[in-house]
Short mmCIF file of C-alpha atoms in Angstrom, two decimals:
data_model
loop_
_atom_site.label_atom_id
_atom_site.label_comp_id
_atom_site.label_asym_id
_atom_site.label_seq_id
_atom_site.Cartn_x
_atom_site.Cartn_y
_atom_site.Cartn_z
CA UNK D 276 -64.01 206.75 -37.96
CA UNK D 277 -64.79 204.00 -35.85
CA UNK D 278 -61.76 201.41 -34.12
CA UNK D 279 -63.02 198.20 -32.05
CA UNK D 280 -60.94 196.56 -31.18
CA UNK D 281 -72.02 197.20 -4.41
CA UNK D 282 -73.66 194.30 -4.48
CA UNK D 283 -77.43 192.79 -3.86
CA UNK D 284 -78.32 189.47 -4.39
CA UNK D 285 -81.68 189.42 -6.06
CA UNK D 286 -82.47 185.78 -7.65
CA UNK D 287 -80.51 182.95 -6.75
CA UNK D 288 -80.44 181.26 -10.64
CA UNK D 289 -77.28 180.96 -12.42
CA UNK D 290 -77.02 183.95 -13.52
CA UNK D 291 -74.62 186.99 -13.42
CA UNK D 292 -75.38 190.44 -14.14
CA UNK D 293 -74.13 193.78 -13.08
CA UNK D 294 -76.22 197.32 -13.90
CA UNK D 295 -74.63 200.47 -13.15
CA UNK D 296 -76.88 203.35 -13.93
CA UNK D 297 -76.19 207.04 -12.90
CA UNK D 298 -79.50 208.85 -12.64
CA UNK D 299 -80.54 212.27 -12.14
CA UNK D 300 -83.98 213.15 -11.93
CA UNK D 301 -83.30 217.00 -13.30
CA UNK D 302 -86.66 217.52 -15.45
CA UNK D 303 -85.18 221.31 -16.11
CA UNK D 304 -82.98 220.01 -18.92
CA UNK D 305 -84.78 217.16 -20.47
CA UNK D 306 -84.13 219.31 -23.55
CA UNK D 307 -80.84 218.36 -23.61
CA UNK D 308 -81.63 214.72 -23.26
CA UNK D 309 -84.36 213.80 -25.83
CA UNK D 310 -82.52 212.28 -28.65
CA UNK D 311 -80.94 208.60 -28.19
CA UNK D 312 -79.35 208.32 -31.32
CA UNK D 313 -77.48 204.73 -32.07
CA UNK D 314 -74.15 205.09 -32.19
CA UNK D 315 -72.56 201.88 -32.87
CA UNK D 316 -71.92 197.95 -31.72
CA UNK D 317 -69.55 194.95 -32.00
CA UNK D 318 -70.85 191.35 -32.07
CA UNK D 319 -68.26 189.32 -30.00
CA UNK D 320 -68.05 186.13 -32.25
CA UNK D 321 -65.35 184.40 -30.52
CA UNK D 322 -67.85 184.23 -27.18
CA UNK D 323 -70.27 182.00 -29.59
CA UNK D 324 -73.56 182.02 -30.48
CA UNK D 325 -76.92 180.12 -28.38
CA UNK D 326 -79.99 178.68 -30.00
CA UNK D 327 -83.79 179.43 -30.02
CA UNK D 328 -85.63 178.44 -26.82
CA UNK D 329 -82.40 178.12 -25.27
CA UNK D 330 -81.68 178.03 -21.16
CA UNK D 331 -79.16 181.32 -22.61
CA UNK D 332 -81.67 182.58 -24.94
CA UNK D 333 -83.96 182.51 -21.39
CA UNK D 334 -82.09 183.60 -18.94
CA UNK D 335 -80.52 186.88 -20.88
CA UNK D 336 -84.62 187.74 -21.52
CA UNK D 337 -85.16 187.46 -17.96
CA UNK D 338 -82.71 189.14 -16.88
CA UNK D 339 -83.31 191.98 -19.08
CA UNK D 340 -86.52 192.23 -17.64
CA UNK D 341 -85.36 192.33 -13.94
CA UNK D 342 -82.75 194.92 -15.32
CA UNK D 343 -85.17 196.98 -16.61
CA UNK D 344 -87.33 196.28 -13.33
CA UNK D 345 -84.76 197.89 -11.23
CA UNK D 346 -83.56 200.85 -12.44
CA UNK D 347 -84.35 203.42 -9.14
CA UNK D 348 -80.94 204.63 -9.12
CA UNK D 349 -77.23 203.08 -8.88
CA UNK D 350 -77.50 199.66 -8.87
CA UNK D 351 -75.13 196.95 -8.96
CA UNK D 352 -76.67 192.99 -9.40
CA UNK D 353 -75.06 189.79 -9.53
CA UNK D 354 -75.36 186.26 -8.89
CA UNK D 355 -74.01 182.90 -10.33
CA UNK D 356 -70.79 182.61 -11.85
CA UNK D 357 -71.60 181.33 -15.63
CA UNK D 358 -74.74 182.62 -17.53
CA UNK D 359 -75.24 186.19 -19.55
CA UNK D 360 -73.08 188.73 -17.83
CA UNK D 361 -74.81 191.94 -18.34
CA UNK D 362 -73.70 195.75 -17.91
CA UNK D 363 -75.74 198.75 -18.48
CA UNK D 364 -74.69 202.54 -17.92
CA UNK D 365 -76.72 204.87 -18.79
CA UNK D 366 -75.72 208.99 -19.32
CA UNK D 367 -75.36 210.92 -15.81
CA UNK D 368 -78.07 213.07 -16.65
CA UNK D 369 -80.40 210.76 -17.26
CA UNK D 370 -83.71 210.19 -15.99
CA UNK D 371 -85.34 207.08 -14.67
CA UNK D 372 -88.01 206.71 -17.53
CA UNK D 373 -84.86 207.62 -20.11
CA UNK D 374 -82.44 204.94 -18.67
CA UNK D 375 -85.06 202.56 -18.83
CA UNK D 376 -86.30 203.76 -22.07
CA UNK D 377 -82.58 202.90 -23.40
CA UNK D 378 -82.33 199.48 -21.91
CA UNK D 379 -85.30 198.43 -24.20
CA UNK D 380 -83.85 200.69 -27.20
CA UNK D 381 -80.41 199.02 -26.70
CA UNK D 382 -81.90 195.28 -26.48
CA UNK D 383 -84.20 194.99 -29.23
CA UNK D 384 -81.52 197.26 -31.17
CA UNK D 385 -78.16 194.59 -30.15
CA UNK D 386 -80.98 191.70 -30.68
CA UNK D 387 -81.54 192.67 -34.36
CA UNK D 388 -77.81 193.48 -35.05
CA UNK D 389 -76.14 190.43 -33.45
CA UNK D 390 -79.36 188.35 -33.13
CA UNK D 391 -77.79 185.03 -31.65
CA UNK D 392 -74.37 186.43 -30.35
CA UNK D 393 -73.59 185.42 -26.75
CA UNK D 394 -71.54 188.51 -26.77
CA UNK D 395 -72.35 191.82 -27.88
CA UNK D 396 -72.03 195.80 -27.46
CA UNK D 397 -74.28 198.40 -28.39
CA UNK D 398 -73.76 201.97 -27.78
CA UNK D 399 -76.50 205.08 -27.58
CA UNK D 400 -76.60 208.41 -27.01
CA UNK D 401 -77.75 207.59 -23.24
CA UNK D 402 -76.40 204.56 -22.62
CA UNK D 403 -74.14 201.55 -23.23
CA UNK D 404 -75.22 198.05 -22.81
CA UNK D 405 -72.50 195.05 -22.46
CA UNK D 406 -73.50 191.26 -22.54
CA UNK D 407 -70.89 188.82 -21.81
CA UNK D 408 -70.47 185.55 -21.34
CA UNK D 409 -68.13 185.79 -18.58
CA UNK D 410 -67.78 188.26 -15.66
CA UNK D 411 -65.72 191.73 -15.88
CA UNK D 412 -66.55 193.45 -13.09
CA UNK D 413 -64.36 196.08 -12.24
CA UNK D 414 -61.91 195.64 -15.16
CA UNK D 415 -61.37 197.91 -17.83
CA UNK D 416 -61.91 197.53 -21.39
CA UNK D 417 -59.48 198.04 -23.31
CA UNK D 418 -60.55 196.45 -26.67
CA UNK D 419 -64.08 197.29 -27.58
CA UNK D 420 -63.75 201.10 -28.05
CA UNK D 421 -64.56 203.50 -31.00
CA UNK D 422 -64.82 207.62 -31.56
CA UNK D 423 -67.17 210.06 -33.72
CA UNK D 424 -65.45 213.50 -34.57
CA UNK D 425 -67.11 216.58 -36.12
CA UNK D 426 -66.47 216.71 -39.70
CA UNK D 427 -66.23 220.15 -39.13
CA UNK D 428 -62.97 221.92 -37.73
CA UNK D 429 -62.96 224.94 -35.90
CA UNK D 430 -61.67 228.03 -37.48
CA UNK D 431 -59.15 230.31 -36.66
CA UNK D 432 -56.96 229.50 -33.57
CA UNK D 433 -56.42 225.86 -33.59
CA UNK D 434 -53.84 225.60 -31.29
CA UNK D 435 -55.49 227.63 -28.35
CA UNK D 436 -58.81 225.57 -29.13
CA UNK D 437 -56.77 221.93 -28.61
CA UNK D 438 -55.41 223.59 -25.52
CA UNK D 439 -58.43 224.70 -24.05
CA UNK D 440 -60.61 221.63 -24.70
CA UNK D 441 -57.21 219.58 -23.01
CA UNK D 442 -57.59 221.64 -20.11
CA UNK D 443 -61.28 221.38 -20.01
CA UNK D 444 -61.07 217.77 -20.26
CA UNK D 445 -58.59 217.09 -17.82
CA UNK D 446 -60.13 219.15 -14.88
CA UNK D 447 -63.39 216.65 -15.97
CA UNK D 448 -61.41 213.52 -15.36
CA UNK D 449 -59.55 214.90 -11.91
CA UNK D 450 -63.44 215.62 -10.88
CA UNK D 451 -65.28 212.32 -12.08
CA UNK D 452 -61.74 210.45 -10.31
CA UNK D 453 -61.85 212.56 -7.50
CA UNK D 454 -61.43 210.32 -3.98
CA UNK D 455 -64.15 213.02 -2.84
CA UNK D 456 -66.67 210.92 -4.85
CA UNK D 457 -69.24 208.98 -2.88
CA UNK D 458 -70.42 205.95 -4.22
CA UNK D 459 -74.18 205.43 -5.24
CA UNK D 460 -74.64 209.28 -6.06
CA UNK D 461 -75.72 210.84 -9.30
CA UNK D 462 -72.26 212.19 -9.96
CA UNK D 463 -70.40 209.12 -9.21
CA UNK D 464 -67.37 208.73 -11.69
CA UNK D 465 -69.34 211.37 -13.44
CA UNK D 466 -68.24 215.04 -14.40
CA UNK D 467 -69.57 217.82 -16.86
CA UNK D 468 -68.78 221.52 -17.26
CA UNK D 469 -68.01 224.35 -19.51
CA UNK D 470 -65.44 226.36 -21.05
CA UNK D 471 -65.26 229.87 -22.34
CA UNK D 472 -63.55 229.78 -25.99
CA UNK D 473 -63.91 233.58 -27.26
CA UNK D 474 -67.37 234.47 -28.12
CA UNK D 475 -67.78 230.70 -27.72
CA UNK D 476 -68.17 228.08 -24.71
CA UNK D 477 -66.83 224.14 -25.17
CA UNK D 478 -68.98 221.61 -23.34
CA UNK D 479 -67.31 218.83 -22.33
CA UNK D 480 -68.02 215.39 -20.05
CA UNK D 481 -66.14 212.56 -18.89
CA UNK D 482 -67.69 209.52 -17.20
CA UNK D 483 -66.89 205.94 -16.21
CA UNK D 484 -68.85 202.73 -15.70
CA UNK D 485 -69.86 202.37 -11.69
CA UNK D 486 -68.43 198.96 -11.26
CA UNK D 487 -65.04 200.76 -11.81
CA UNK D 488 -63.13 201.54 -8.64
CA UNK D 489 -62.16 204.75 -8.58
CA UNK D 490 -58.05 204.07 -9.50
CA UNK D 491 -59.53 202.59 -12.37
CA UNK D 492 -62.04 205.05 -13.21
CA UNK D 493 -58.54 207.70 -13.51
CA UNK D 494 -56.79 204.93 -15.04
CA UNK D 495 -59.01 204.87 -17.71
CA UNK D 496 -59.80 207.96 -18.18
CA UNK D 497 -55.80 208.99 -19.18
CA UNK D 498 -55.98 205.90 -21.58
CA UNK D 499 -58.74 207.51 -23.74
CA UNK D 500 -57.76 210.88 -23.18
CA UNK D 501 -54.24 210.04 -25.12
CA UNK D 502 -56.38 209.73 -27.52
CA UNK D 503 -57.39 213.18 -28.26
CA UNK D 504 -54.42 213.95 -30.59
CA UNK D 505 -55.61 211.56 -32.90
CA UNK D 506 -59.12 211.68 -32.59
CA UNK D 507 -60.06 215.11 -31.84
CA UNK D 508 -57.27 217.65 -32.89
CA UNK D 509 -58.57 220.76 -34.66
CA UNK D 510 -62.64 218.90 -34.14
CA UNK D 511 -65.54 221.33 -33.69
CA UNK D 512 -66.83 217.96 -31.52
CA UNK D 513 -65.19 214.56 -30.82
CA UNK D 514 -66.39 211.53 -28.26
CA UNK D 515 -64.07 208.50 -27.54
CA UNK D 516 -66.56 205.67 -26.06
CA UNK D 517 -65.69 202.01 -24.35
CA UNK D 518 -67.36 199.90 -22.33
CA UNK D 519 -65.49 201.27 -19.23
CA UNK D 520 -65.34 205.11 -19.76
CA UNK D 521 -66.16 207.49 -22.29
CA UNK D 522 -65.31 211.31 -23.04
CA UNK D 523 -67.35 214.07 -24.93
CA UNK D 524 -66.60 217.52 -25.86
CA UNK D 525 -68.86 219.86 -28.28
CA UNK D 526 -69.15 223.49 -29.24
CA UNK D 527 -72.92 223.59 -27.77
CA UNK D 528 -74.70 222.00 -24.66
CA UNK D 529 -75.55 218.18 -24.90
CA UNK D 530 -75.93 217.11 -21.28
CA UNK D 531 -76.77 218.87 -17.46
CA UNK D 532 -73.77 220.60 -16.35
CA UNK D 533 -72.25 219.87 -13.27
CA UNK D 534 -70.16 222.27 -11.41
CA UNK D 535 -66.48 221.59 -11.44
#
């Protein structure tokens, strides 16, 4: 099931980080948004490991700290040019307290897992959390990528279904890409919305990483959506997730819906 593969200077240590959150402070549909369930990581053993009490060990707890400090919206955060690169994106419909609540779910969770990688992944429900140990910004991922499907398939009309949830998905990634998208708002690279299916309605959202530009954002977008044949054909549900974009379509609501 699984295949692996803006800015303010606030501290003037070695250190380089980048958080890209996309909040939206909709209480209405916190419903939709309680469950964070872990969905997967990749310890990066070719970027090496640090030691106890290290200056790395140090400076990747600090910064989580600041990280976590900081999250009042989109934010992007760098400085230095060679210690723990750091990228967190957390679900458009997410609130403050639940992006923040997912930073410290996603560290202790990738500290247990790959407890003295340099570089490591970990993926939730409401957010994704890079650490690097060099800097990425803007460039897509191609690599570090997996996908969940439904073990269930849907029944009767196959065909129609695939071509429904294409359509679906493709008017997602034309909105999230769109050139009308202003920087540093809630829907930034960011897109949900809803499609009738018989007695039925497919959910579906597409969403990038905010240090993408938005060529990038499309670009990457097409690259998982190719994947959908292979992935997703005939799935009641299916998500393809990287570190640069992600997709998600299910037969019931999971997130806020914006309007396309």
């Amino acid at each position: 099931m699984y295949s692996s593969f803006v800015s303010k200077h606030l501290f003037s240590i070695p250190i380089l980080a980048v958080v890209a959150m996309q909040l939206s402070f909709v209480e209405s549909v916190l419903s939709l948004n309680q469950t964070n369930e872990y969905l997967h990581h990749i310890c990066l053993n070719r970027q090496g490991t640090y030691k106890s009490g290290s200056k790395y060990e140090r400076d990747l707890n600090n910064l989580i700290q600041i990280i976590s400090i900081s999250v009042l919206g989109n934010v992007v955060v760098f400085s230095g040019d060679y210690a723990p690169y750091i990228k967190l994106q957390c679900r458009g419909d997410s609130s403050t307290s639940t992006c923040r609540s997912c930073l410290d779910t996603a560290f202790s969770g990738i500290s247990r897992r790959c407890p003295k990688n340099r570089g490591k992944i970990i993926w939730y429900d409401n957010c994704v959390l890079t650490i690097l140990t060099s800097r990425t910004y803007g460039e897509i991922d191609y690599q570090n990528n997996f996908y969940i499907s439904n073990s269930k398939d849907v029944s009767g009309d196959t065909k129609s279904f695939n071509e429904k949830r294409r359509a679906l998905l493709y008017t997602l990634k034309d909105k999230a890409s769109s050139k009308e998208n202003v920087p540093n708002t809630k829907n930034y690279l960011y897109a949900t919305g809803e499609e009738s299916f018989g007695k039925m309605k497919l959910y579906g959202m597409m969403q990038c990483t905010q240090d993408l530009s938005i060529k990038n954002c499309s670009v990457c977008l097409n690259w998982i959506l190719a994947k959908l044949p292979k992935c997703c054909n005939g799935k009641q549900g299916c998500r393809f997730l990287s570190t640069s974009c992600n997709f998600r379509y299910e037969l019931y609501p999971f997130v806020k819906l914006t309007t396309i």
